[in-house]
CSV table of C-alpha atoms in Angstrom, one decimal:
chain,number,residue,atom,x,y,z
A,1,UNK,CA,0.0,0.0,0.0
A,2,UNK,CA,2.7,2.4,0.9
A,3,UNK,CA,4.6,1.6,-2.3
A,4,UNK,CA,1.6,2.3,-4.5
A,5,UNK,CA,1.2,5.7,-2.8
A,6,UNK,CA,4.7,6.6,-3.5
A,7,UNK,CA,4.4,5.7,-7.2
A,8,UNK,CA,1.2,7.8,-7.5
A,9,UNK,CA,2.9,10.8,-5.8
A,10,UNK,CA,5.9,10.5,-8.1
A,11,UNK,CA,3.7,10.3,-11.2
A,12,UNK,CA,1.8,13.4,-10.2
A,13,UNK,CA,5.0,15.3,-9.5
A,14,UNK,CA,6.2,14.7,-13.0
A,15,UNK,CA,2.9,15.6,-14.6
A,16,UNK,CA,2.4,19.0,-12.9
A,17,UNK,CA,5.4,20.8,-14.7
A,18,UNK,CA,4.3,19.5,-18.1
A,19,UNK,CA,0.7,20.7,-17.5
A,20,UNK,CA,2.0,24.1,-16.4
A,21,UNK,CA,4.1,24.4,-19.5
A,22,UNK,CA,1.1,23.5,-21.7
A,23,UNK,CA,-1.2,26.0,-19.9
A,24,UNK,CA,1.4,28.8,-20.3
A,25,UNK,CA,0.3,31.3,-23.0
A,26,UNK,CA,2.4,31.1,-26.1
A,27,UNK,CA,4.1,34.3,-27.1
A,28,UNK,CA,3.3,35.4,-30.7
A,29,UNK,CA,6.2,35.2,-33.0
A,30,UNK,CA,7.1,38.5,-34.6
A,31,UNK,CA,5.7,38.6,-38.1
A,32,UNK,CA,8.0,39.7,-41.0
A,33,UNK,CA,7.4,43.3,-42.3
A,34,UNK,CA,5.2,43.3,-45.4
A,35,UNK,CA,7.1,44.0,-48.6
A,36,UNK,CA,6.2,47.2,-50.4
A,37,UNK,CA,4.2,46.6,-53.5
A,38,UNK,CA,6.2,46.8,-56.7
A,39,UNK,CA,5.2,49.8,-58.8
A,40,UNK,CA,3.2,48.9,-61.9
A,41,UNK,CA,5.1,48.9,-65.1
A,42,UNK,CA,4.1,51.7,-67.5
A,43,UNK,CA,2.2,50.4,-70.4
A,44,UNK,CA,4.2,50.3,-73.6
A,45,UNK,CA,3.1,52.9,-76.1
A,46,UNK,CA,1.1,51.6,-79.0
A,47,UNK,CA,3.2,51.2,-82.1
A,48,UNK,CA,2.0,53.4,-85.0
A,49,UNK,CA,0.3,51.7,-87.8
A,50,UNK,CA,2.7,50.7,-90.5
A,51,UNK,CA,2.6,53.1,-93.5
A,52,UNK,CA,3.7,52.7,-97.0
A,53,UNK,CA,7.1,54.1,-97.6
A,54,UNK,CA,7.0,56.3,-100.7
A,55,UNK,CA,10.7,55.8,-101.3
A,56,UNK,CA,10.9,52.1,-100.9
A,57,UNK,CA,8.9,49.8,-103.2
A,58,UNK,CA,10.0,46.8,-101.1
A,59,UNK,CA,8.5,48.1,-97.9
A,60,UNK,CA,6.0,45.5,-96.4
A,61,UNK,CA,3.1,47.9,-96.7
A,62,UNK,CA,3.8,48.5,-100.4
A,63,UNK,CA,4.1,44.8,-101.0
A,64,UNK,CA,0.8,44.1,-99.3
A,65,UNK,CA,-0.8,46.5,-101.8
A,66,UNK,CA,0.2,44.0,-104.5
A,67,UNK,CA,-1.7,41.2,-102.6
A,68,UNK,CA,1.4,39.4,-101.4
A,69,UNK,CA,1.1,37.1,-98.4
A,70,UNK,CA,3.3,37.5,-95.3
A,71,UNK,CA,5.3,34.5,-96.4
A,72,UNK,CA,6.0,36.1,-99.8
A,73,UNK,CA,6.9,39.4,-98.1
A,74,UNK,CA,9.4,37.7,-95.8
A,75,UNK,CA,11.0,35.9,-98.8
A,76,UNK,CA,11.4,39.2,-100.6
A,77,UNK,CA,12.9,40.9,-97.6
A,78,UNK,CA,15.3,38.1,-97.1
A,79,UNK,CA,16.4,38.2,-100.7
A,80,UNK,CA,17.1,41.9,-100.3
A,81,UNK,CA,19.2,41.3,-97.3
A,82,UNK,CA,21.2,38.6,-99.0
A,83,UNK,CA,21.7,40.8,-102.0
A,84,UNK,CA,23.0,43.7,-99.9
A,85,UNK,CA,25.5,41.4,-98.2
A,86,UNK,CA,26.6,40.0,-101.5
A,87,UNK,CA,27.0,43.6,-102.8
A,88,UNK,CA,29.1,44.6,-99.8
A,89,UNK,CA,31.3,41.5,-100.3
A,90,UNK,CA,31.7,42.4,-104.0
A,91,UNK,CA,32.7,46.0,-103.3
A,92,UNK,CA,35.2,44.8,-100.6
A,93,UNK,CA,36.8,42.5,-103.2
A,94,UNK,CA,37.1,45.3,-105.6
A,95,UNK,CA,38.9,47.4,-103.0
A,96,UNK,CA,41.3,44.6,-102.3
A,97,UNK,CA,42.0,44.3,-106.0
A,98,UNK,CA,42.6,48.1,-106.2
A,99,UNK,CA,39.6,48.6,-108.5
A,100,UNK,CA,38.1,51.7,-106.8
A,101,UNK,CA,37.0,53.5,-110.0
A,102,UNK,CA,33.5,54.5,-110.7
A,103,UNK,CA,33.1,52.2,-113.7
A,104,UNK,CA,34.0,49.1,-111.7
A,105,UNK,CA,31.5,50.1,-109.0
A,106,UNK,CA,28.8,50.6,-111.6
A,107,UNK,CA,29.4,47.2,-113.1
A,108,UNK,CA,29.2,45.6,-109.7
A,109,UNK,CA,25.9,47.4,-109.0
A,110,UNK,CA,24.5,46.4,-112.3
A,111,UNK,CA,25.4,42.7,-111.8
A,112,UNK,CA,23.8,42.9,-108.3
A,113,UNK,CA,20.6,44.3,-109.6
A,114,UNK,CA,20.4,41.7,-112.3
A,115,UNK,CA,21.0,38.9,-109.7
A,116,UNK,CA,18.3,40.4,-107.4
A,117,UNK,CA,15.8,40.6,-110.3
A,118,UNK,CA,16.3,36.9,-111.2
A,119,UNK,CA,15.9,35.9,-107.5
A,120,UNK,CA,12.7,37.8,-107.1
A,121,UNK,CA,11.3,36.5,-110.3
A,122,UNK,CA,12.0,33.0,-109.1
A,123,UNK,CA,10.3,33.7,-105.7
A,124,UNK,CA,7.2,35.6,-106.9
A,125,UNK,CA,6.5,34.2,-110.3
A,126,UNK,CA,6.2,36.1,-113.6
A,127,UNK,CA,2.9,37.9,-113.0
A,128,UNK,CA,3.7,39.1,-109.4
A,129,UNK,CA,7.2,40.1,-110.4
A,130,UNK,CA,5.8,42.2,-113.2
A,131,UNK,CA,3.5,44.0,-110.8
A,132,UNK,CA,6.5,44.7,-108.5
A,133,UNK,CA,8.5,46.2,-111.4
A,134,UNK,CA,5.5,48.4,-112.3
A,135,UNK,CA,5.4,49.6,-108.7
A,136,UNK,CA,9.1,50.4,-108.8
A,137,UNK,CA,8.7,52.3,-112.1
A,138,UNK,CA,5.8,54.3,-110.7
A,139,UNK,CA,7.5,55.2,-107.5
A,140,UNK,CA,10.8,56.1,-109.4
A,141,UNK,CA,8.8,58.3,-111.7
A,142,UNK,CA,7.2,60.1,-108.8
A,143,UNK,CA,10.6,60.7,-107.1
A,144,UNK,CA,12.1,61.9,-110.4
A,145,UNK,CA,9.2,64.4,-110.8
A,146,UNK,CA,9.6,65.6,-107.3
A,147,UNK,CA,13.3,66.2,-107.7
A,148,UNK,CA,12.7,68.1,-111.0
A,149,UNK,CA,10.0,70.2,-109.3
A,150,UNK,CA,12.4,71.0,-106.4
A,151,UNK,CA,15.1,72.1,-109.0
A,152,UNK,CA,12.5,74.3,-110.8
A,153,UNK,CA,11.4,75.9,-107.5
A,154,UNK,CA,15.0,76.7,-106.5
A,155,UNK,CA,15.7,78.1,-109.9
A,156,UNK,CA,12.6,80.2,-109.8
A,157,UNK,CA,13.3,81.4,-106.3
A,158,UNK,CA,16.8,82.5,-107.4
A,159,UNK,CA,15.5,84.3,-110.5
A,160,UNK,CA,12.4,85.8,-108.8
A,161,UNK,CA,12.7,89.5,-108.5
A,162,UNK,CA,11.7,91.5,-105.4
A,163,UNK,CA,8.1,92.3,-104.8
A,164,UNK,CA,6.9,94.9,-107.3
A,165,UNK,CA,9.9,94.4,-109.7
A,166,UNK,CA,9.8,92.7,-113.0
A,167,UNK,CA,12.5,90.3,-114.2
A,168,UNK,CA,14.2,90.5,-117.6
A,169,UNK,CA,12.7,87.2,-118.6
A,170,UNK,CA,9.2,88.4,-117.8
A,171,UNK,CA,9.6,91.6,-119.8
A,172,UNK,CA,11.1,89.8,-122.8
A,173,UNK,CA,8.4,87.2,-122.7
A,174,UNK,CA,5.7,89.8,-122.8
A,175,UNK,CA,7.3,91.4,-125.9
A,176,UNK,CA,7.5,88.1,-127.9
A,177,UNK,CA,10.8,88.9,-129.5
A,178,UNK,CA,12.8,86.9,-131.9
A,179,UNK,CA,16.4,85.8,-131.1
A,180,UNK,CA,17.8,88.7,-133.0
A,181,UNK,CA,15.5,91.2,-131.3
A,182,UNK,CA,16.3,89.8,-127.9
A,183,UNK,CA,20.1,90.2,-128.6
A,184,UNK,CA,19.4,94.0,-129.1
A,185,UNK,CA,16.6,94.7,-126.7
A,186,UNK,CA,17.6,92.4,-123.9
A,187,UNK,CA,20.7,94.2,-122.7
A,188,UNK,CA,18.9,97.6,-122.7
A,189,UNK,CA,16.0,96.3,-120.7
A,190,UNK,CA,18.4,94.6,-118.3
A,191,UNK,CA,20.2,98.0,-117.9
A,192,UNK,CA,16.9,99.8,-117.3
A,193,UNK,CA,15.8,97.3,-114.7
A,194,UNK,CA,19.2,97.4,-112.9
A,195,UNK,CA,19.1,101.2,-112.9
A,196,UNK,CA,15.6,101.3,-111.4
A,197,UNK,CA,16.6,98.8,-108.7
A,198,UNK,CA,19.7,100.8,-107.7
A,199,UNK,CA,17.9,104.2,-107.7
A,200,UNK,CA,15.0,102.8,-105.7
A,201,UNK,CA,17.4,101.6,-103.0
A,202,UNK,CA,19.1,105.0,-102.9
A,203,UNK,CA,15.8,106.9,-102.8
A,204,UNK,CA,14.6,104.8,-99.9
A,205,UNK,CA,17.7,105.6,-97.9
A,206,UNK,CA,17.5,109.3,-98.8
A,207,UNK,CA,13.9,109.5,-97.9
A,208,UNK,CA,14.6,107.9,-94.5
A,209,UNK,CA,17.4,110.4,-93.8
A,210,UNK,CA,15.1,113.3,-94.9
A,211,UNK,CA,12.3,112.2,-92.6
A,212,UNK,CA,14.7,111.8,-89.7
A,213,UNK,CA,15.9,115.4,-90.2
A,214,UNK,CA,12.4,116.7,-89.8
A,215,UNK,CA,11.9,115.1,-86.4
A,216,UNK,CA,13.8,118.0,-84.8
A,217,UNK,CA,14.4,120.4,-87.8
A,218,UNK,CA,16.8,123.3,-87.8
A,219,UNK,CA,14.9,126.2,-89.2
A,220,UNK,CA,18.1,127.6,-90.8
A,221,UNK,CA,18.8,124.3,-92.6
A,222,UNK,CA,15.4,123.1,-93.6
A,223,UNK,CA,15.3,125.0,-96.9
A,224,UNK,CA,18.8,123.7,-97.8
A,225,UNK,CA,17.9,120.1,-96.9
A,226,UNK,CA,14.7,120.3,-99.0
A,227,UNK,CA,16.6,121.7,-102.0
A,228,UNK,CA,19.1,118.9,-101.9
A,229,UNK,CA,16.4,116.3,-101.6
A,230,UNK,CA,14.6,117.6,-104.6
A,231,UNK,CA,17.8,118.0,-106.6
A,232,UNK,CA,18.7,114.3,-106.0
A,233,UNK,CA,15.2,113.2,-107.0
A,234,UNK,CA,15.4,115.2,-110.2
A,235,UNK,CA,18.7,113.6,-111.0
A,236,UNK,CA,17.3,110.2,-110.5
A,237,UNK,CA,14.4,110.9,-112.8
A,238,UNK,CA,16.8,112.1,-115.5
A,239,UNK,CA,18.9,108.9,-115.2
A,240,UNK,CA,15.8,106.8,-115.5
A,241,UNK,CA,14.5,108.8,-118.4
A,242,UNK,CA,17.8,108.3,-120.2
A,243,UNK,CA,17.7,104.5,-119.7
A,244,UNK,CA,14.1,104.4,-120.9
A,245,UNK,CA,15.0,106.3,-124.1
A,246,UNK,CA,17.7,103.7,-124.9
A,247,UNK,CA,15.0,101.0,-124.7
A,248,UNK,CA,12.4,103.0,-126.6
A,249,UNK,CA,14.8,103.4,-129.5
A,250,UNK,CA,14.7,99.7,-130.4
A,251,UNK,CA,11.0,99.0,-129.9
A,252,UNK,CA,8.0,98.9,-132.2
A,253,UNK,CA,4.9,101.0,-131.2
A,254,UNK,CA,3.2,97.8,-129.9
A,255,UNK,CA,6.2,96.8,-127.8
A,256,UNK,CA,6.5,100.3,-126.5
A,257,UNK,CA,2.8,100.3,-125.5
A,258,UNK,CA,3.3,97.0,-123.6
A,259,UNK,CA,6.2,98.4,-121.6
A,260,UNK,CA,4.2,101.6,-120.8
A,261,UNK,CA,1.4,99.5,-119.6
A,262,UNK,CA,3.9,97.5,-117.5
A,263,UNK,CA,5.2,100.7,-115.9
A,264,UNK,CA,8.7,100.5,-117.4
A,265,UNK,CA,8.3,103.4,-119.8
A,266,UNK,CA,6.5,106.8,-119.4
C-alpha cells in the first residue's frame, strides 16, 4: 500500500510541470514586415500603324498592296538582305584588288541588280514580279518628278525679283521677241531694270534720312535740306529717263505700248 502511494505521488509530481508548461500562453512570433508593392510597369506605347514608304517599293506595306502574303513578303525581304550582303562583299573584293574606279563600281551594282531581279522573279512568279516592277517604275517616276520640281522651285526662287519688280525674262516674254531682237533689246531692258533697282534703294535711304531730319528740324537748314532732296530726286528721274530712251529706240509701237502698260516706260 505504501509503495503504491509513493508511485502515485511520483507520477503526479512529474505531470504538474508538463501541465504548467502546456497551460502557459504562447508568445506570438514577430511577423515579418510586409514588402512594399512593386510599382506597376508603365504600359508600352502603342506602335504606330505601318505606313507605305513612298521611297521604298520593297516596304512591307507596299508589297501588301500587291496582294502578297506575309510569307512572300518575308522571302522578298530576305532576298534583299542577301543581295545587300553580296554587294558589300563584291565591293570589298574590288577594293582589295585596287579597283576603286566609278566604272568598276557601276558594273558591280549592275550585276547585283540583275541577280536580285532573277531571284525575285523565281520567288514571286512572272505575274507578281511584273507587278513589282511596275510599282518600282511608278515610284521612281514620282521621285524623279519631285526632284525636278524642287530644282525648278530653287531656280525660280533665285531668279524671282523682289516684290513689285519685273525680271528680264518676264519683260522679254511679254514682248514676244525673236532671237535677233532679244540680242538687241535684252541688254537695254536689263540695264533699265538694274538702274531702277539701284535708284529705288538709294531713294529709300535718302527719304529715311530726310524724314529723320524733320523730327527736330533746324529752321536755318530746312530749306537747304529740302533743296538737296529735290535735286537728288530730279537727277534720279533724269537717269531713269535716259535708260528708258535707250530702250524705246529699239522698240516697235506695240512693244513700247506694252512696256508703258507694265510701268517701265513713261
